XYZ file of C-alpha atoms in Angstrom:
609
model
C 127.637 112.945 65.754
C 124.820 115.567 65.318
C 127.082 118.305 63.868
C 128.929 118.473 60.125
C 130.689 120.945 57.241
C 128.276 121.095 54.632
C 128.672 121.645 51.229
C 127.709 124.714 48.825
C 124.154 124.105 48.533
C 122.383 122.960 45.747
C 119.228 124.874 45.456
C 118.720 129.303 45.466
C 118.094 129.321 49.525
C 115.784 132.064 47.989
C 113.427 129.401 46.592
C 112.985 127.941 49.402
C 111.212 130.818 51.174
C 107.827 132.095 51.516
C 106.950 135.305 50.461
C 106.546 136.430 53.933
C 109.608 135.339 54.467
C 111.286 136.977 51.409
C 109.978 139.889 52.082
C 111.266 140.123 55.815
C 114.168 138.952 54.463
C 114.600 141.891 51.595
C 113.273 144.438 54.956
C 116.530 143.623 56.992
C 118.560 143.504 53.753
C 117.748 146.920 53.116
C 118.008 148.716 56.799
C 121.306 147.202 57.091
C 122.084 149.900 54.379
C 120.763 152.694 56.132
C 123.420 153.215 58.585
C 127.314 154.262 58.078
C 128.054 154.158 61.322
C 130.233 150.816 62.050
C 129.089 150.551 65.815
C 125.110 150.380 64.661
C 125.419 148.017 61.839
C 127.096 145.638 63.444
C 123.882 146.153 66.259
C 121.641 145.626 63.462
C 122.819 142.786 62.054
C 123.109 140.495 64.920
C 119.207 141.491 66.025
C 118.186 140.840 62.308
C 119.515 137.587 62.587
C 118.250 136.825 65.685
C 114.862 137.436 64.634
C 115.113 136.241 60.862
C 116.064 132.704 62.270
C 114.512 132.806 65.559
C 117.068 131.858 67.911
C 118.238 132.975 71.148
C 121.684 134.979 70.631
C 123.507 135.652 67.903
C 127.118 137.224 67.423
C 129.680 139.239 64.922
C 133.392 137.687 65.572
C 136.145 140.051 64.163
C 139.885 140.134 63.822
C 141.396 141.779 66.587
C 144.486 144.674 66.058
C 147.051 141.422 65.900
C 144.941 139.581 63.377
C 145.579 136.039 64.910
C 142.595 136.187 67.167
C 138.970 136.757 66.269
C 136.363 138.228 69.224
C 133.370 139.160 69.764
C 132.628 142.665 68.292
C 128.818 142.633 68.564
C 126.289 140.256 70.221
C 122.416 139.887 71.129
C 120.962 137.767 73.856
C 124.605 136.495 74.406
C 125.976 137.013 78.619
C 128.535 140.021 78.281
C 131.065 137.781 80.551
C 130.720 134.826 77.932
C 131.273 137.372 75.161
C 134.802 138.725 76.929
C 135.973 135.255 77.136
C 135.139 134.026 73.410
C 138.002 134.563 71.429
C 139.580 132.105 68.903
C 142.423 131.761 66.765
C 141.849 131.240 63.226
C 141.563 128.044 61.976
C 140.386 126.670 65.799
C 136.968 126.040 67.373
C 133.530 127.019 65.107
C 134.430 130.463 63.989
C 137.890 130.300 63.238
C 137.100 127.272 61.233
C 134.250 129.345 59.155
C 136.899 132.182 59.147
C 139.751 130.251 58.023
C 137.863 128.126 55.254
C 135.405 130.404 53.928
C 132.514 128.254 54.458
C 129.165 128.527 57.011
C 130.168 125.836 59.826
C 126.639 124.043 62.404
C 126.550 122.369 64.923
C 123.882 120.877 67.286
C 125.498 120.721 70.391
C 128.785 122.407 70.499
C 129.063 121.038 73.575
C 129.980 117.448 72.673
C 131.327 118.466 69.265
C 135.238 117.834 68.807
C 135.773 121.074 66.525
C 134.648 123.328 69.558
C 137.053 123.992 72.755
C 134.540 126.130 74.062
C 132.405 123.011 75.419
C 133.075 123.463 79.287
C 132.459 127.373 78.952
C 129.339 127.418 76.352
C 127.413 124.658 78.676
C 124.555 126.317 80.004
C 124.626 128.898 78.020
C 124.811 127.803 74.311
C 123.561 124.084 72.989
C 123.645 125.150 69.011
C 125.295 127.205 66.773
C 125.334 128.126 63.076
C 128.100 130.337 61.811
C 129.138 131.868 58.131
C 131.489 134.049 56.984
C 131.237 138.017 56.462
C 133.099 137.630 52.958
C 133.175 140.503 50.436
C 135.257 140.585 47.263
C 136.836 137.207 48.222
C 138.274 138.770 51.754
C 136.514 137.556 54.899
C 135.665 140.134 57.606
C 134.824 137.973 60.192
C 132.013 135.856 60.948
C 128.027 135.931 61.797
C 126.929 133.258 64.271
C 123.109 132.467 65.536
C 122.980 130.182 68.613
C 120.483 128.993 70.886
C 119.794 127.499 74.184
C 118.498 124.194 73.528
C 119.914 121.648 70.841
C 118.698 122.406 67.360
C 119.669 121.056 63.976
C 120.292 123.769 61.782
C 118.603 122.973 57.920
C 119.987 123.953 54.717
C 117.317 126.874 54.550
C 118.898 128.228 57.836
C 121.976 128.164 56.499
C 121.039 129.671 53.144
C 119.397 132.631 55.108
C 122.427 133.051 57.574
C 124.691 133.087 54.793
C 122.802 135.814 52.905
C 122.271 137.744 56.035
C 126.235 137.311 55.989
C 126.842 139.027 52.371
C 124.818 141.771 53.066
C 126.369 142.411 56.498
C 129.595 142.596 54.832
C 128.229 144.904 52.601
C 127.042 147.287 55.045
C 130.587 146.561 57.416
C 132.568 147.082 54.219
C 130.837 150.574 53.250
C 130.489 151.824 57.058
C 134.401 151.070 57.109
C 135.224 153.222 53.914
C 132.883 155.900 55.059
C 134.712 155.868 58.692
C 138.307 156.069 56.901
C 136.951 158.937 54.809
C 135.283 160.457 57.799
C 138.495 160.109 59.230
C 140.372 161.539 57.023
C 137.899 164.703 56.161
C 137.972 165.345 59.859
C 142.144 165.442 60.165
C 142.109 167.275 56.687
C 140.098 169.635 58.514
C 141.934 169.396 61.632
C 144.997 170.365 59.568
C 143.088 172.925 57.742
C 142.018 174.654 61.290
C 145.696 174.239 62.887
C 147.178 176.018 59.581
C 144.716 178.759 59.964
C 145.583 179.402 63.376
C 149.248 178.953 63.017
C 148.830 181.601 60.152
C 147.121 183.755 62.273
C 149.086 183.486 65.159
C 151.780 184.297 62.675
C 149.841 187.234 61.410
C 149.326 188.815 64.887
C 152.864 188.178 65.870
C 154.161 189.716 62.996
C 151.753 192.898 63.947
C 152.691 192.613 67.591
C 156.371 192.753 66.403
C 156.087 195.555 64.392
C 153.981 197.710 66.973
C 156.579 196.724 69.820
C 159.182 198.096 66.918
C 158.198 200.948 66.216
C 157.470 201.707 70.314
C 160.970 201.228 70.304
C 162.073 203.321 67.646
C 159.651 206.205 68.783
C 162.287 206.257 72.014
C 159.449 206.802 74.511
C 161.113 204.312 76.432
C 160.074 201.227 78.526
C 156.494 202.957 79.358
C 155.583 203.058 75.823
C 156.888 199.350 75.194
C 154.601 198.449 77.972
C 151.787 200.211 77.080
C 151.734 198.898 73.669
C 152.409 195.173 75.062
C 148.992 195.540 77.482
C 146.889 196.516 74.399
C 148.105 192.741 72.819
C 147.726 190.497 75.445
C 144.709 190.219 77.796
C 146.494 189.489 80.859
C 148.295 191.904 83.751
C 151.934 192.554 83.252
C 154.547 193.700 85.266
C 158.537 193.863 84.131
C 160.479 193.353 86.985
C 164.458 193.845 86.958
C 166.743 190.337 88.207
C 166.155 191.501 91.879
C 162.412 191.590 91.294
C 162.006 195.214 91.330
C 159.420 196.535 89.369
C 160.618 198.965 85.964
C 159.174 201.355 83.897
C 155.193 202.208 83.919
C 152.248 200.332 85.058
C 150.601 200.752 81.533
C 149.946 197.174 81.375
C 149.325 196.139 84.748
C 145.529 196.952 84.122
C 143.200 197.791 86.520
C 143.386 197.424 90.611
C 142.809 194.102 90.197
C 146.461 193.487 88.512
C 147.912 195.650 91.124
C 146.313 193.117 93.961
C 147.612 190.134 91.688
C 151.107 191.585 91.369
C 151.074 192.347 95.515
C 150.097 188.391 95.916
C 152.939 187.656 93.283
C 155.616 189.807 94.617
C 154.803 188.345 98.236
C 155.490 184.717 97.484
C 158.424 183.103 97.529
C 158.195 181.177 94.470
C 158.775 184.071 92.416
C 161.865 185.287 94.209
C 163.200 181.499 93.527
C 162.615 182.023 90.298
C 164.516 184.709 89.846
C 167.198 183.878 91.591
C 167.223 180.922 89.462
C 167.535 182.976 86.304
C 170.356 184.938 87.717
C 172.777 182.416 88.092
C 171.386 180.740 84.805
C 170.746 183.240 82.069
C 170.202 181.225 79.744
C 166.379 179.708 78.592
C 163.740 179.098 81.469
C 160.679 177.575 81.217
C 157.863 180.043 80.506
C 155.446 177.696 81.303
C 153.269 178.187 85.320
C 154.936 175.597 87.827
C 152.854 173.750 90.002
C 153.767 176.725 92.870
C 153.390 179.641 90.427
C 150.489 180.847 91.669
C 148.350 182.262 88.893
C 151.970 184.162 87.347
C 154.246 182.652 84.871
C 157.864 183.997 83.934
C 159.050 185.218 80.538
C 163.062 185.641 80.955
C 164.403 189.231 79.749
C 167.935 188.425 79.008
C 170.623 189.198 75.880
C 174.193 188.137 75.642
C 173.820 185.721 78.413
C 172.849 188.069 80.276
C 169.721 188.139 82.608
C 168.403 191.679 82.511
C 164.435 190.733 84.098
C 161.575 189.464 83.126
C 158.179 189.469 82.240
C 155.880 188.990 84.770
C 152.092 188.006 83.380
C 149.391 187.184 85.861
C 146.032 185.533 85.382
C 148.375 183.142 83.114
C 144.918 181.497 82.744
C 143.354 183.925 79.707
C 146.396 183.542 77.642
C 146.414 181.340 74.188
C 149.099 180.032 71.810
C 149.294 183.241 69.855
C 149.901 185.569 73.244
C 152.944 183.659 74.426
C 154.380 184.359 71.279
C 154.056 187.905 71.428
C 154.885 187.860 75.073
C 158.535 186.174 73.897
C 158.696 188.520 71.184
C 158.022 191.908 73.566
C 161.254 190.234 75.694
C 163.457 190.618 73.074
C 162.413 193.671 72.083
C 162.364 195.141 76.052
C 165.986 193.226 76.291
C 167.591 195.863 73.625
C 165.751 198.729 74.993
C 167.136 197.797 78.304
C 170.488 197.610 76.598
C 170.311 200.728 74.542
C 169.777 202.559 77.358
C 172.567 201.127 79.349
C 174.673 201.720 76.403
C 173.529 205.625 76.401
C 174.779 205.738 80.093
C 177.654 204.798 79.120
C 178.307 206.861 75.962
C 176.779 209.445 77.778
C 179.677 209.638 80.723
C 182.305 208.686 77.626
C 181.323 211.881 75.455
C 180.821 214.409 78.189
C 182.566 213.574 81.418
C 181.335 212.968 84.670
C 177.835 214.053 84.693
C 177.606 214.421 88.525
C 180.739 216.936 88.360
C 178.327 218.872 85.932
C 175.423 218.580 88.174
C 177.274 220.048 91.146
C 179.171 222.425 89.247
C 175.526 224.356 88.064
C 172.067 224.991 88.744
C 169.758 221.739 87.721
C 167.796 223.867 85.518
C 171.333 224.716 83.682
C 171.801 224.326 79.844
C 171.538 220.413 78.660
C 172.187 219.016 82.744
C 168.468 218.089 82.818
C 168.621 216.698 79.596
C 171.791 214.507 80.311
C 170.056 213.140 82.992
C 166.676 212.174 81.474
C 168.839 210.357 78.795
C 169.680 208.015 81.936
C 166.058 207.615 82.738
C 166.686 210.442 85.639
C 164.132 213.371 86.306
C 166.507 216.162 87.813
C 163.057 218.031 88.625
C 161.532 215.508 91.010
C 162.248 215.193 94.624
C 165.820 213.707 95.225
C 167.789 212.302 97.871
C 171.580 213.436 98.116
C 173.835 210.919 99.713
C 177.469 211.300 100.521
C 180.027 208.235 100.735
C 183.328 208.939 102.553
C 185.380 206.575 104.236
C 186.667 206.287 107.565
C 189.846 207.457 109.332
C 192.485 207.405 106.689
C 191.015 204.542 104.521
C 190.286 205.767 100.828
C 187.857 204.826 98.340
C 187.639 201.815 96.186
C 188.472 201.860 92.894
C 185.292 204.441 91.134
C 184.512 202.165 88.800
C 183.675 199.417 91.325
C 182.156 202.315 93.853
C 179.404 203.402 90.898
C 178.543 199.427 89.678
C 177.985 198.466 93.274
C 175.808 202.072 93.798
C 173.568 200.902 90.170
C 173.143 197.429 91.269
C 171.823 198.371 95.119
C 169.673 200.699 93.101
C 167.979 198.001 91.084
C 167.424 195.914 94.046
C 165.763 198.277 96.524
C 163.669 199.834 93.164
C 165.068 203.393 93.010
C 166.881 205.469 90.524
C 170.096 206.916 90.897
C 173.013 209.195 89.247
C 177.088 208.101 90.553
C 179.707 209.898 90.356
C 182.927 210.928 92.364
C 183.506 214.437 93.700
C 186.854 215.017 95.158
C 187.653 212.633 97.565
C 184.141 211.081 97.814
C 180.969 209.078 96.644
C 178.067 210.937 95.552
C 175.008 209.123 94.924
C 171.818 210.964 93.795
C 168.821 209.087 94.284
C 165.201 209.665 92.714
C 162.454 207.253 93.179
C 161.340 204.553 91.261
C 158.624 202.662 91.160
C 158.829 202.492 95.012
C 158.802 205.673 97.346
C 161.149 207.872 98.145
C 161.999 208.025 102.092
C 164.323 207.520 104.864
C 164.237 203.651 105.196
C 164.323 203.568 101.565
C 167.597 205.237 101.337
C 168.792 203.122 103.912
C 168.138 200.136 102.546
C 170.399 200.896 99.665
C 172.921 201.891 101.795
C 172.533 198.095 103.086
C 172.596 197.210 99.491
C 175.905 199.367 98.393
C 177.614 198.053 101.099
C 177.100 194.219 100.045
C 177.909 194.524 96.350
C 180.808 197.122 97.180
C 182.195 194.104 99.315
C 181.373 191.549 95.842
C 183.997 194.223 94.033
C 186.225 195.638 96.177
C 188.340 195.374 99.287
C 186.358 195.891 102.805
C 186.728 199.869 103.617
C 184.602 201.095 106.705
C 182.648 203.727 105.317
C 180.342 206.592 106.822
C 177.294 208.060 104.525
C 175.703 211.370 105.102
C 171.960 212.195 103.746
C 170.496 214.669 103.271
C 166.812 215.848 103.805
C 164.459 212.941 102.352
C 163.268 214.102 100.159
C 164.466 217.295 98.557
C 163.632 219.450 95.980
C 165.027 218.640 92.881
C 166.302 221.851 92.263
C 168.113 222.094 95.434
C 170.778 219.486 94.770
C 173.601 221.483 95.364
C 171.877 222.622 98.502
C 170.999 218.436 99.449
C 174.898 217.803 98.526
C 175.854 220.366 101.106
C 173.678 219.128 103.921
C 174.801 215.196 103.059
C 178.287 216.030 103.564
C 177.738 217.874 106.810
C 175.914 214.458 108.001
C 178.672 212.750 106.672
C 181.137 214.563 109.055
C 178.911 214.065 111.709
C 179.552 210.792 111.410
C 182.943 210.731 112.657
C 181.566 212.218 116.602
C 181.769 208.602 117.578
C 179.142 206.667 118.863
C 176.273 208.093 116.249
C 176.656 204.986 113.760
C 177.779 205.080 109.844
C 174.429 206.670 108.469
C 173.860 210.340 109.553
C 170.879 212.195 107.847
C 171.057 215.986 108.182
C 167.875 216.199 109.483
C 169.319 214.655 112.913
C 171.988 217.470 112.936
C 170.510 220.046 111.470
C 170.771 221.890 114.925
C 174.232 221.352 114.746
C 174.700 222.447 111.027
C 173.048 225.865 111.315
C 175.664 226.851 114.960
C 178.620 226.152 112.471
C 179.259 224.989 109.061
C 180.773 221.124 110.005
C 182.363 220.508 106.429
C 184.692 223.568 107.062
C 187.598 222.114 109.271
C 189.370 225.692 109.558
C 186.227 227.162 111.314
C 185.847 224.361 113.206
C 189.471 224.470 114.964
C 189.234 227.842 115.408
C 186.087 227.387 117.364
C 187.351 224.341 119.396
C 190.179 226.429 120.451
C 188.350 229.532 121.282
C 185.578 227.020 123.374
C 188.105 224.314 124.926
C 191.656 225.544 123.935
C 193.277 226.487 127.296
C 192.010 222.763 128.148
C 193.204 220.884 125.715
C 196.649 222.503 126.281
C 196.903 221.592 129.489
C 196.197 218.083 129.337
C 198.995 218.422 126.773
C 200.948 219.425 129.502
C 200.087 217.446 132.700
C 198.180 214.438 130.778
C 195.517 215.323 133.501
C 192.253 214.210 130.781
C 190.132 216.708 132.258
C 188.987 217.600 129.064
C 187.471 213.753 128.738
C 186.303 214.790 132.471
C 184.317 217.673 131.239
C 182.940 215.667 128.361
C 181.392 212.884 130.270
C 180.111 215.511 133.126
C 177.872 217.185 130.343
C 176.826 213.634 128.558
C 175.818 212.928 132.297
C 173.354 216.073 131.533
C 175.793 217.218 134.427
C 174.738 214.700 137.157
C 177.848 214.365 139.398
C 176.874 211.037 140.935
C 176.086 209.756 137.518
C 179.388 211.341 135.837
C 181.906 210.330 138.648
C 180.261 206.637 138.674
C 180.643 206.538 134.549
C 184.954 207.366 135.281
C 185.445 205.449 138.459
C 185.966 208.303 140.713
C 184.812 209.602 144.331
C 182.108 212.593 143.826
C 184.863 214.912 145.659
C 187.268 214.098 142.843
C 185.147 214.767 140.424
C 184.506 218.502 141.916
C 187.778 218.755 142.398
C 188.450 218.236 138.550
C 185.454 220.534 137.711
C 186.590 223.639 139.784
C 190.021 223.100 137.990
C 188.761 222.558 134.830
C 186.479 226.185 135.765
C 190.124 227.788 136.453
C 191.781 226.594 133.626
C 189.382 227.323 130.918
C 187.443 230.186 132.367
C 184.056 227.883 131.493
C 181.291 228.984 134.062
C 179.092 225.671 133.914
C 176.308 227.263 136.072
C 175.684 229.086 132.757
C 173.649 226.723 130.301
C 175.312 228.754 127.628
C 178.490 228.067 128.536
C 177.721 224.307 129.010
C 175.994 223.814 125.751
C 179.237 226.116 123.696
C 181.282 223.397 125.444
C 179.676 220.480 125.097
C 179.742 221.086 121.117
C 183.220 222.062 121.043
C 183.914 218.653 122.520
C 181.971 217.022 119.947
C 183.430 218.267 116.773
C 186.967 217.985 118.127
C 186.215 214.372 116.848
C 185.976 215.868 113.411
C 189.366 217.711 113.413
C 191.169 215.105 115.801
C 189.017 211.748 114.914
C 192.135 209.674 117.216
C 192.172 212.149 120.094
């Protein structure tokens, strides 16, 4: 057999050199050195001993992370597929024999020696190999192989060389190692050092966002302030929205009009309105973080006590760090007690001095501390208002008035107004300003919409009829708006004109004769229609029902006596009697038009007749 073990040999390899030799030698010794970088001294040590012993390949074998196999780590001239698939256990084939043993292991042709399982694999693409071991204080690292294509028999001198190319390798793999773990652990200590600095000033500019948001707060310049402060800290749009979605407070930190166009593409997708309903019905925490739907928003919950009172909108999530998210949950809290407090000043407010709206309506707006009642509740008494008037229908009464003025504060939050409650004699009054929405008609009517919804939530169902007033009025006509809403309220009750009434639609009707004032009313009735009235008392004839539908029919016989099933001669007949009986001339437009109203507001007095 052409291959063996030798033993420790017996001469200095060095000796046996030439001092051209020697001195490449000493070269590659000494550039293994110059490198602490693991990757590019194990490079340069399989091309220096390549070239120092002129073969054809040569390879570094190293434990892998289990330890029980060694691979190649580092190869020259060697196929990359062959290198994948040369791995050996320790103790087995050349290189684990060289590992296990501690001695340089040759062989001539490795495919017919015994100690190598490689042979089918290596044939045609290594004949010979040499290998030693990488050993350094008594610990081996692995092993440095030569091999080459053709059989070769591998001297002493060769082996002398490989092995001293094999001590200085380990060497340089041994210092590149100590110098990566130290790298290593310089670049985590700094890591460390970088994430402490940042926590600490994350820390630092929470503690000053806290503070700032704190003393907002304290200043009690309300949510405007709190936002205004929170838009200087954070670099993003923000918008606090209620749990219906409606915007409160100021804009001060919705930036320019480019976070007004973000919050319209927010508000108008449904994710956000998910959202939100999601953090209604589950108060508690929600994830802060942008869902895969979000948009370019994320959600910071406003809530205390289990309570969900809004949230923080932010858009252009995308320029936030670490540190703003902090100050972001930080401005929630502190936006959750203001929204509290002033809840709780509503309530003391009504506790201490009674029913504010009695006030209101008792005395001008500009009165002695009415104005400054209401801005305690976030209400401008100076700005335009809208007066609406809540009565119920037929003999029904009102819900309980604590249930009446939480269902009127809720509608207000989710159609985005403001609004003052309170219960004057035997009806709702609801004063309405505008919020961050404007103040019109379909505005008002969509909290009616509202009122009516959460009023059914809290109470039994109770038909009820609103009146409005002008939209909008001046602020400092209230009395004057409270008026006109409860002369569109009684309006309400002439039949087929719906549950809403504003007085502008019966203003007409409001200036001829003061509606809320039943006595003047009969007395007109019975001055216009009286002598009619009694006589279908009498006979049951209905001709005042006649006379009614003759002037709805703009007094169009053909149209009238089709609408109650009668020949066109009846119907005459009726009118001529009805002329007789009343002394009602309905030639005269006058007469027609004195009539026509008395038969209208009869519904007021007589809302069953």
């Amino acid at each position: 057999m052409t291959s063996s073990l030798i033993a420790p040999l017996e001469r200095d390899p060095l000796e046996q050199l030439s001092p051209q030799e020697l001195s490449r030698l000493l070269e590659v010794s000494h550039g293994l050195g110059e490198s602490l970088d693991l990757e590019r001294v194990l490079a340069k040590v399989v091309e220096a001993a390549r070239d120092v012993l002129d073969t054809e390949m040569s390879t570094i074998l190293m434990p892998d992370p289990s330890g029980e196999l060694l691979r190649i780590e580092a190869s020259a001239g060697l196929d990359p597929d062959l290198a994948r698939r040369l791995a050996t256990p320790y103790g087995e084939n050349l290189a684990g024999i060289a590992a296990a043993t501690g001695m340089p292991v040759r062989s001539g042709d490795v495919v017919l020696d015994e100690r190598c399982g490689f042979g089918g694999i290596c044939d045609g693409h290594i004949r010979a190999a040499m290998l030693a071991p990488l050993s350094r204080n008594g610990k081996v690292l692995g092993v440095l192989g030569v091999e080459t294509l053709e059989e070769r028999e591998f001297s002493d001198r060769d082996e002398g060389i490989l092995q001293l190319l094999a001590d200085h390798a380990a060497a340089a793999i041994e210092t590149a190692r100590l110098y990566a773990v130290e790298h290593d652990q310089v670049e985590r200590l700094q890591a460390l050092l970088q994430r402490i600095n940042s926590q600490n000033d994350a820390m630092r500019r929470s503690r000053d966002a806290h503070t700032r948001l704190a003393e907002a707060a304290l200043e009690g310049s309300g949510l405007g302030a709190l936002l205004g402060v929170l838009g200087d800290l954070v670099p993003a749009p923000i918008v606090l929205v209620n749990q219906f979605g409606t915007r409160l407070g100021a804009d001060a930190a919705l930036g320019d009009g480019r976070g007004e166009a973000l919050w319209r593409e927010c508000a108008g997708a449904g994710e956000l309105d998910a959202a939100l309903a999601t953090l209604r019905t589950r108060p508690g925490p929600l994830h802060t973080a942008p869902g895969p739907k979000s948009a370019g928003w994320r959600l910071v919950p406003v809530a205390a006590a289990g309570e969900a009172l809004g949230a923080l909108v932010v858009l252009d999530h995308d320029c936030l760090e670490e540190g703003h998210v902090a100050i972001l949950e930080e401005a929630a809290t502190i936006v959750a007690t203001e929204l509290l407090r002033e809840r709780s000043v509503a309530e003391a407010e009504a506790r201490s001095h009674g029913d504010l709206m009695q006030a209101l309506i008792a005395s001008d707006v500009a009165g002695t501390g009415v104005c400054e009642r209401a801005a305690l509740l976030g209400h401008d008494l100076t700005a335009e208002q809208a007066v609406v008037v809540v009565v119920p229908a037929g003999d029904a009464v009102l819900p309980d008035p604590g249930a009446v003025v939480s269902a009127g504060r809720r509608a207000v939050a989710r159609v985005g107004l403001r609004g003052l409650f309170g219960i004057v004699e035997d009806h709702a009054v609801a004063l309405l300003a505008a919020g961050d929405r404007s103040l019109c008609r379909e505005s008002v009517e969509r909290w009616v919409r509202a009122f009516e919804e959460e009023l059914g939530r809290r109470a039994e169902a109770v038909e009820l009829r609103f009146g409005v007033c002008e939209v909008p009025c001046s602020g400092e006509a209230v009395c004057e708006g409270l008026a006109h809403a409860r002369q569109a309220a009684a309006m309400c009750r002439l039949g087929n004109e719906g549950n809403l009434i504003c007085f502008d639609d019966v203003q007409l009707i409001a200036s001829l004769i003061d509606i809320t004032n039943s006595e003047a009313i009969e007395r007109y009735i019975e001055r216009t229609i009286g002598r009619l009235e009694e006589y279908d008392g009498r006979k049951h004839a209905h001709l005042a029902q006649t006379l009614e539908t003759y002037l709805d029919c703009s007094g169009v016989a053909r149209h009238a006596a089709k609408a109650l099933f009668l020949h066109p001669h009846s119907l005459r007949y009726r009118l001529r009697r009805i002329s007789e009986i009343q002394g009602i001339d309905l030639e005269d437009p006058m007469a027609r038009l004195s009539s026509h109203l008395a038969l209208k507001l009869r519904a007021i007095v007589a809302p069953e007749a």
